[in-house]
CSV table of C-alpha atoms in Angstrom, one decimal:
chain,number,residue,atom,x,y,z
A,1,UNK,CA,-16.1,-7.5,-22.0
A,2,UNK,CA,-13.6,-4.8,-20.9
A,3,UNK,CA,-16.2,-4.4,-18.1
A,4,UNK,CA,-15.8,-7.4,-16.5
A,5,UNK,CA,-12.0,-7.9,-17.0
A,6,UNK,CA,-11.5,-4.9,-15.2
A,7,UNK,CA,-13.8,-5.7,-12.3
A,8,UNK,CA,-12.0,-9.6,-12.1
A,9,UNK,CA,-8.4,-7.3,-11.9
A,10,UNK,CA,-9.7,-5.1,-9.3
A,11,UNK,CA,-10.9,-8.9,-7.3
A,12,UNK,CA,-7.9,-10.3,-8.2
A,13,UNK,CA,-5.6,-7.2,-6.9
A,14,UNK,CA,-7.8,-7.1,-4.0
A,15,UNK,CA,-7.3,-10.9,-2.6
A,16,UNK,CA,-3.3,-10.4,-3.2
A,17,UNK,CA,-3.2,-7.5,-1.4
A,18,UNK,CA,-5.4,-8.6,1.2
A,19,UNK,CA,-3.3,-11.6,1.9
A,20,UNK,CA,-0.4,-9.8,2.1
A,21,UNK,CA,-1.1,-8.5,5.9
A,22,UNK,CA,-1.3,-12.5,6.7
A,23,UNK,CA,1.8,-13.4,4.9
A,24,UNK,CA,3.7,-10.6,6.7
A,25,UNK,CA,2.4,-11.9,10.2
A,26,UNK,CA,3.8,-15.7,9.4
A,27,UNK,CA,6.9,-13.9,8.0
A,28,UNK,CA,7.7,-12.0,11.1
A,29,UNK,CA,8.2,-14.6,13.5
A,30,UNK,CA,11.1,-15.9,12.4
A,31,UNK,CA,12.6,-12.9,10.2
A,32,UNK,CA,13.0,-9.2,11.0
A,33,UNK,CA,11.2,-6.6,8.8
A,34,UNK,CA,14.4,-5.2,7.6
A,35,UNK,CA,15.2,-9.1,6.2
A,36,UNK,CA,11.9,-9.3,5.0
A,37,UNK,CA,11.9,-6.6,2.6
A,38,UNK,CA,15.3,-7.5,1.1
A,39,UNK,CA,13.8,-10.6,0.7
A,40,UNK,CA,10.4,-9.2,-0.8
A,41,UNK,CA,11.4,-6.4,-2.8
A,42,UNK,CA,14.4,-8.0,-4.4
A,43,UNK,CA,12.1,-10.6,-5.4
A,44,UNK,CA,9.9,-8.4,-6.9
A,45,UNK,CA,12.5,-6.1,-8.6
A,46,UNK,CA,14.3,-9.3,-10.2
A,47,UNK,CA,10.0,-10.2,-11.8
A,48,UNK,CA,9.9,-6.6,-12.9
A,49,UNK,CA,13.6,-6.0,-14.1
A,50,UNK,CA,13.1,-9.1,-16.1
A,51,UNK,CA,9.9,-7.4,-17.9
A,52,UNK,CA,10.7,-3.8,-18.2
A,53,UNK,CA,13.1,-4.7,-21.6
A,54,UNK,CA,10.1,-6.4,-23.3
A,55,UNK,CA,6.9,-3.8,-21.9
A,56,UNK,CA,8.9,-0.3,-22.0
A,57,UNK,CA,12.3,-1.3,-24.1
A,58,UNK,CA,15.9,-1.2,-22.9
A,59,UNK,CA,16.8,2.3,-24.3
A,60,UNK,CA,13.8,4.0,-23.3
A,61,UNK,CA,14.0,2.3,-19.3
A,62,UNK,CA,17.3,4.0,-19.8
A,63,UNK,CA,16.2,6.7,-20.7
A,64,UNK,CA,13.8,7.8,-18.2
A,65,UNK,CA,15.8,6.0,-15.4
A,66,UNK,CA,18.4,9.1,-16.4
A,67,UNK,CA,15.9,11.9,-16.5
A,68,UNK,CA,13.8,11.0,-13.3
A,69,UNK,CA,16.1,9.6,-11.3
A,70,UNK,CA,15.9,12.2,-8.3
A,71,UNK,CA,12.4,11.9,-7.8
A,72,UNK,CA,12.9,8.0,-8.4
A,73,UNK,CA,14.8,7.7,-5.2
A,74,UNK,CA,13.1,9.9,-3.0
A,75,UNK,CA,9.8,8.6,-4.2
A,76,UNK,CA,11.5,4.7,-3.7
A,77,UNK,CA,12.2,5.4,0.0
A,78,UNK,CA,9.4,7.3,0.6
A,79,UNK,CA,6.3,5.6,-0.6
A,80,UNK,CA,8.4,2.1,-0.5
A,81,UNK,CA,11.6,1.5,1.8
A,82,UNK,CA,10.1,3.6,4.9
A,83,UNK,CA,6.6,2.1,4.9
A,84,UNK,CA,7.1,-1.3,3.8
A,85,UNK,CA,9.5,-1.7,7.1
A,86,UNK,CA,6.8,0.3,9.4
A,87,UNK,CA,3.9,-2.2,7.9
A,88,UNK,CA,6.5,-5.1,8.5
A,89,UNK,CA,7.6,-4.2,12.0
A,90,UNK,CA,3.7,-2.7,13.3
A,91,UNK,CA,2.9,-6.4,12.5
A,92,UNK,CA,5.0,-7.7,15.3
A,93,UNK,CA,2.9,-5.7,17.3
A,94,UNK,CA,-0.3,-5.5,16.3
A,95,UNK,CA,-3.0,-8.4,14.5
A,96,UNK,CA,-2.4,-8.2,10.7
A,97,UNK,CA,-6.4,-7.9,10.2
A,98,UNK,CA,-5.9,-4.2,12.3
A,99,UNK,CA,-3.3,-3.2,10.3
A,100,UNK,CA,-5.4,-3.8,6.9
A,101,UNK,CA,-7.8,-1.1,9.1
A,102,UNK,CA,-5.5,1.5,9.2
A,103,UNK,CA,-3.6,1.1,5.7
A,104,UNK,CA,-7.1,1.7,4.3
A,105,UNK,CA,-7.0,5.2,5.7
A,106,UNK,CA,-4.1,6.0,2.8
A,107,UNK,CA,-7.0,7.9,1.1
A,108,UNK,CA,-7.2,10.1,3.9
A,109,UNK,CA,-4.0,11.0,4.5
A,110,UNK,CA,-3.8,11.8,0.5
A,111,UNK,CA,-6.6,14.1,1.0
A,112,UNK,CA,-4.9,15.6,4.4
A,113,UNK,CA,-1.6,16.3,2.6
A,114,UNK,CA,-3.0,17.7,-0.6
A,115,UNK,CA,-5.1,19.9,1.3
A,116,UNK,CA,-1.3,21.1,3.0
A,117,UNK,CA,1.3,21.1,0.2
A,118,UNK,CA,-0.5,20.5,-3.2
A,119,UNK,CA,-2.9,22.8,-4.4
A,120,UNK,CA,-2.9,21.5,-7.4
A,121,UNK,CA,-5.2,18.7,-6.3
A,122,UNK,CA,-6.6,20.4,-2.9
A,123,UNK,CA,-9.6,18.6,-1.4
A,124,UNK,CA,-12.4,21.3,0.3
A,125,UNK,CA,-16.2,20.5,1.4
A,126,UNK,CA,-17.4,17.4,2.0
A,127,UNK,CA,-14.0,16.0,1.2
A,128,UNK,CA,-12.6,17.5,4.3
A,129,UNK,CA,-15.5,16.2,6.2
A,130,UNK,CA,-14.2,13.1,5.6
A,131,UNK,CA,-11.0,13.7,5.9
A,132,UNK,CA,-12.1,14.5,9.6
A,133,UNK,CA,-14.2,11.6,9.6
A,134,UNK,CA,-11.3,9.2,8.6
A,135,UNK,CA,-9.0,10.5,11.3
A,136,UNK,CA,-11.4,9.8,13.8
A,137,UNK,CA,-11.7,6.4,12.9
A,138,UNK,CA,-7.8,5.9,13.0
A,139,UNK,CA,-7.7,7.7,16.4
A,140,UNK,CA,-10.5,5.2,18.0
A,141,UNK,CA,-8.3,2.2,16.7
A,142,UNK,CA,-5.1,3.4,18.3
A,143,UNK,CA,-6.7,4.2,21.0
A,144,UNK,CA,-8.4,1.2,22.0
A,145,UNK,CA,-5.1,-0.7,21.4
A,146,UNK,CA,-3.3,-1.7,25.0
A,147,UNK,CA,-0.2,-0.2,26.1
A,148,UNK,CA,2.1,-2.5,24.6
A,149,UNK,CA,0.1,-2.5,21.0
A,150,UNK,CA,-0.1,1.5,20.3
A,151,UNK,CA,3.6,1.7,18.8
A,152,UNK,CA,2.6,-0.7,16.2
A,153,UNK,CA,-0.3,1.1,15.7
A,154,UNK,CA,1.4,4.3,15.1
A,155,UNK,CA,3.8,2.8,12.9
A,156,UNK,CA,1.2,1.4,10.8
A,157,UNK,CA,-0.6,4.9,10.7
A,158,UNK,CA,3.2,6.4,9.6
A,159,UNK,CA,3.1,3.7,7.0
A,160,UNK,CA,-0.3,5.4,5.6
A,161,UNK,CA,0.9,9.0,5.9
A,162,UNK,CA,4.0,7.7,3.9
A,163,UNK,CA,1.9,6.3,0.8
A,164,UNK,CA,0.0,9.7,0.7
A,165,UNK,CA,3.0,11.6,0.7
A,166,UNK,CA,4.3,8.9,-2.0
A,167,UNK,CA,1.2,9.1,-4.5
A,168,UNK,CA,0.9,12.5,-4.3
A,169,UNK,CA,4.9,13.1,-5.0
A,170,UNK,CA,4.5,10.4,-7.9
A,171,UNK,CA,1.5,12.1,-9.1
A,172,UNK,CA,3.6,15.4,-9.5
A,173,UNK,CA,7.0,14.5,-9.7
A,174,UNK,CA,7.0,11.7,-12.1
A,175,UNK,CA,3.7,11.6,-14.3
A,176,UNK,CA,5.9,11.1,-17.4
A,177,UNK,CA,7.6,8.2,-16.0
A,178,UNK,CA,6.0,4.9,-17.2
A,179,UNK,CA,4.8,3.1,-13.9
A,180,UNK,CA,6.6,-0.1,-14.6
A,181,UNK,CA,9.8,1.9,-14.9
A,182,UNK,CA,9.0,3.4,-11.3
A,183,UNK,CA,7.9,0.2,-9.7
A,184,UNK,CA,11.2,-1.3,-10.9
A,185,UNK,CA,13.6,1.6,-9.8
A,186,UNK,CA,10.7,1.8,-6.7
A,187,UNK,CA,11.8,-1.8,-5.7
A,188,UNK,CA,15.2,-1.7,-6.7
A,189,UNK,CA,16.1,0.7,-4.5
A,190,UNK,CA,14.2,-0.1,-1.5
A,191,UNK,CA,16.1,-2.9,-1.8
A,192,UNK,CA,19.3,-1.5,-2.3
A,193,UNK,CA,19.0,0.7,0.6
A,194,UNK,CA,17.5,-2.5,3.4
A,195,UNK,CA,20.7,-4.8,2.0
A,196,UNK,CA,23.2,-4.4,4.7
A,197,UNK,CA,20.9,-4.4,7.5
A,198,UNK,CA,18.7,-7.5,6.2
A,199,UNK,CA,21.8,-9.1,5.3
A,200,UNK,CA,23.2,-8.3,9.1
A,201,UNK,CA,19.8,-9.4,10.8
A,202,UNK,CA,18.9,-12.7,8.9
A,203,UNK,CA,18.8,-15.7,10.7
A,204,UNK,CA,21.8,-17.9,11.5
A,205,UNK,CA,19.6,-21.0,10.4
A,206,UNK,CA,17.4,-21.8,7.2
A,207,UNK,CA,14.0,-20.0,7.9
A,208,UNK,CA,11.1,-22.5,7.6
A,209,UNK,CA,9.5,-23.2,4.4
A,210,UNK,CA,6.5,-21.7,5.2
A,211,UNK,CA,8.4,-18.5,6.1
A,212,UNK,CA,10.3,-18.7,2.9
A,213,UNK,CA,6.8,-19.5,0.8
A,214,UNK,CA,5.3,-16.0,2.8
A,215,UNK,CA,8.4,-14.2,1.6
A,216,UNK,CA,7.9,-15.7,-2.4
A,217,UNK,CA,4.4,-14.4,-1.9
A,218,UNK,CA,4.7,-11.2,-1.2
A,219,UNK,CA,7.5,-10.7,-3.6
A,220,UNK,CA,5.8,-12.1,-6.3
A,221,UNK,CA,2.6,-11.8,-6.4
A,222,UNK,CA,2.0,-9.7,-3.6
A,223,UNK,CA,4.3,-6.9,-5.0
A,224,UNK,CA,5.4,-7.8,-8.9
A,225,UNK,CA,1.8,-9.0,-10.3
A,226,UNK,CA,0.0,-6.5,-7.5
A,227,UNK,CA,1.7,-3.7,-9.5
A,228,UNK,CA,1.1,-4.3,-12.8
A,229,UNK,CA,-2.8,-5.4,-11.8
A,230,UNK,CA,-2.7,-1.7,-9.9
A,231,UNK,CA,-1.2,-0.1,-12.8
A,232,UNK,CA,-3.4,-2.1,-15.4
A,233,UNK,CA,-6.8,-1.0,-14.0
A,234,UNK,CA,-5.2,3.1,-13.6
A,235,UNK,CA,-4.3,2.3,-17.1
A,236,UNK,CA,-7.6,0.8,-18.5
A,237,UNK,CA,-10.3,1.9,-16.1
A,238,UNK,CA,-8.9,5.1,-14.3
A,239,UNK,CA,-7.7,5.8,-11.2
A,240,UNK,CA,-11.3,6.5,-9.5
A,241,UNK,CA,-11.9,2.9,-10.0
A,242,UNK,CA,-8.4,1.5,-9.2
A,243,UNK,CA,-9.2,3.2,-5.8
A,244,UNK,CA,-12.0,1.2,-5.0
A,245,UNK,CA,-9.3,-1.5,-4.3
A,246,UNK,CA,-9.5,0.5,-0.7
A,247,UNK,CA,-12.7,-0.8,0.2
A,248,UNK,CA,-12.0,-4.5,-0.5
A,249,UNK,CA,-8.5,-5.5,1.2
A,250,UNK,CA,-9.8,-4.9,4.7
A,251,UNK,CA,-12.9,-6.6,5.0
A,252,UNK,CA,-10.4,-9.6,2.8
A,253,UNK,CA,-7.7,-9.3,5.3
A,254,UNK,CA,-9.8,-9.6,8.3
A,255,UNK,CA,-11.5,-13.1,7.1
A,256,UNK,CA,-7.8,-13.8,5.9
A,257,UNK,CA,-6.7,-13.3,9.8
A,258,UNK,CA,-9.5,-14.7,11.4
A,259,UNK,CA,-9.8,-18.2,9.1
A,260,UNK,CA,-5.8,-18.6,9.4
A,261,UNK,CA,-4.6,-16.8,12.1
A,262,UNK,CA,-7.1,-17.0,14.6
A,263,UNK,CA,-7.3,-13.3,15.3
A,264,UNK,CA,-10.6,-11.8,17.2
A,265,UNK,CA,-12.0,-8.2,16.9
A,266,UNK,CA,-13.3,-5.9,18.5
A,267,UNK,CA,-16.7,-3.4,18.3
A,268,UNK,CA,-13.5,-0.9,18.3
A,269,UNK,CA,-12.1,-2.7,14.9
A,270,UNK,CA,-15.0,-2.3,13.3
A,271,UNK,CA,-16.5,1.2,14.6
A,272,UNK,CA,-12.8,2.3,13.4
A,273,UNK,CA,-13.3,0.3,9.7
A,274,UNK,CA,-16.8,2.4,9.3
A,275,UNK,CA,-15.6,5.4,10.1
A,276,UNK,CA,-12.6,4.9,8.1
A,277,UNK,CA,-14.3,3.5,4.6
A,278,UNK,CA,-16.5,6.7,5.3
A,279,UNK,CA,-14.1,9.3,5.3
A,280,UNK,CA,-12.8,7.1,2.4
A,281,UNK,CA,-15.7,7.7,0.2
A,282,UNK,CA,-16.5,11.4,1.4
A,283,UNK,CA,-12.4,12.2,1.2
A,284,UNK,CA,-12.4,10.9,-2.2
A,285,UNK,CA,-15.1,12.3,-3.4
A,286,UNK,CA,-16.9,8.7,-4.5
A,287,UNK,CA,-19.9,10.1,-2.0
A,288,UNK,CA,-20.7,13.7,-1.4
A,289,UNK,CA,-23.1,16.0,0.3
A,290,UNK,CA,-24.5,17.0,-3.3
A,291,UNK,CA,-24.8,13.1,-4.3
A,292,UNK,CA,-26.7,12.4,-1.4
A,293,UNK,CA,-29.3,15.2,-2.0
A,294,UNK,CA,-29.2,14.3,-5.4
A,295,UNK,CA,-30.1,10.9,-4.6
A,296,UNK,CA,-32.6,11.3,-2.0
A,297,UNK,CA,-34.2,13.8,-4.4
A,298,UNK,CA,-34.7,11.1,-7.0
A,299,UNK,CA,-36.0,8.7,-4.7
């Protein structure tokens, strides 16, 4: 039973964050990125700030609010404020369904950084293989992007390198923190500090209602329930199988932006995706030299 409620979270957490790219696209158009988050984040800090009293407790929320709150706010703009604006503004750029691409290389970058700065969870063999792996796959994406395209690229790609740095802060910074505590003070703040500049940049008319439905959708769902689905599974399954979330949202995000959007790809978007989810699985350690000898052994 707990078997198959896991794998329908990991589904479930999968489609919201696959649609999230697509909702970000419709959003653009009429609002900047910086209005966007305000609108997004505050959203989801209101759905969390409402549960944190009944999950964690007031006192205790206090409590670790107090002790962690250093690491809370450099970990909020880091794997939050920063890269939620680079996603949101690469998307005026670039096809939602490519930036879904690149996100997925987060692994990689987590691997990359480790490797650097934290020895404490340093990848070596065929981890950097794929680490290698991965990059090429970002690097054939950006590249093949026209002139006008590679910025948001390259934002999208700093948006990735943020989330590693993020995770791996998190990981060491604030492992005693209970995660719906940090993705409340996470969202809070990110909010907090996009405020005056979404509040200066929103739009002197009502946005459409299909703008404002994209904006309820990432907030909510996309952000609120996405956490406490990504959290649940860390929680119930472990975080090996939380991560296999990776694989899913871009092949999701592409149909999403091809069935609604319209958006084409390339031989280049998909060479890049391989290579990628490769360096995924051999960065990660889900496939390794030693598995694959193992495997073909036994067959």
């Amino acid at each position: 039973m707990g078997r198959h409620r896991n794998l329908a979270m990991l589904i479930a957490l999968a489609l919201i964050w696959g649609s999230s790219f697509l909702f970000i696209k419709v959003a653009v158009r009429e609002l900047t990125p910086a209005t966007l988050i305000v609108g997004r984040l505050g959203l989801a800090a209101i759905t969390l700030g409402l549960l944190v009293p009944f999950v964690v407790g007031t006192g205790e929320t206090a409590r670790q609010l107090r002790e962690n709150w250093v690491w809370l706010l450099v970990v909020a703009l880091v794997n939050t404020a920063i890269p939620f604006w680079l996603l949101s503004w690469g998307e005026t750029r670039i096809d939602s369904g490519l930036a879904s691409i690149i996100q997925a290389a987060v692994p990689i970058f987590n691997a990359l950084i480790a490797f650097v700065a934290f020895r404490e969870v340093r990848v070596t063999g065929s981890r950097l293989v794929g680490v290698a792996v991965g990059f090429l796959g970002v690097a054939l994406l950006v590249g093949a992007q026209p002139e006008g395209k590679i910025l948001g690229a390259l934002a999208v790609v700093g948006m990735a390198f943020c989330y590693g740095v993020g995770g791996l802060l998190s990981g060491r910074y604030l492992h005693a923190a209970r995660p719906l505590v940090v993705s409340f003070a996470s969202t809070a703040i990110a909010t907090l500090v996009w405020l005056p500049v979404g509040v200066a940049e929103a739009p002197s008319q009502m946005p459409s209602w299909k703008t404002i439905g994209c904006v309820v959708a990432l907030g909510i769902p996309g952000t609120a329930l996405a956490y406490l689905l990504f959290f649940g599974l860390i929680t119930g399954a472990g975080a090996a199988y939380a991560s296999l979330v990776t694989y899913l949202i871009p092949p999701i995000a592409l149909a999403y932006g091809a069935i609604f959007l319209d958006e084409r790809f390339g031989a280049a978007a998909f060479g890049g995706l391989a290579l990628i989810l490769a360096g995924v699985a051999l960065g990660t350690g889900a496939v390794g030299f030693a598995r694959l000898r193992r495997a073909a052994s036994s067959g």
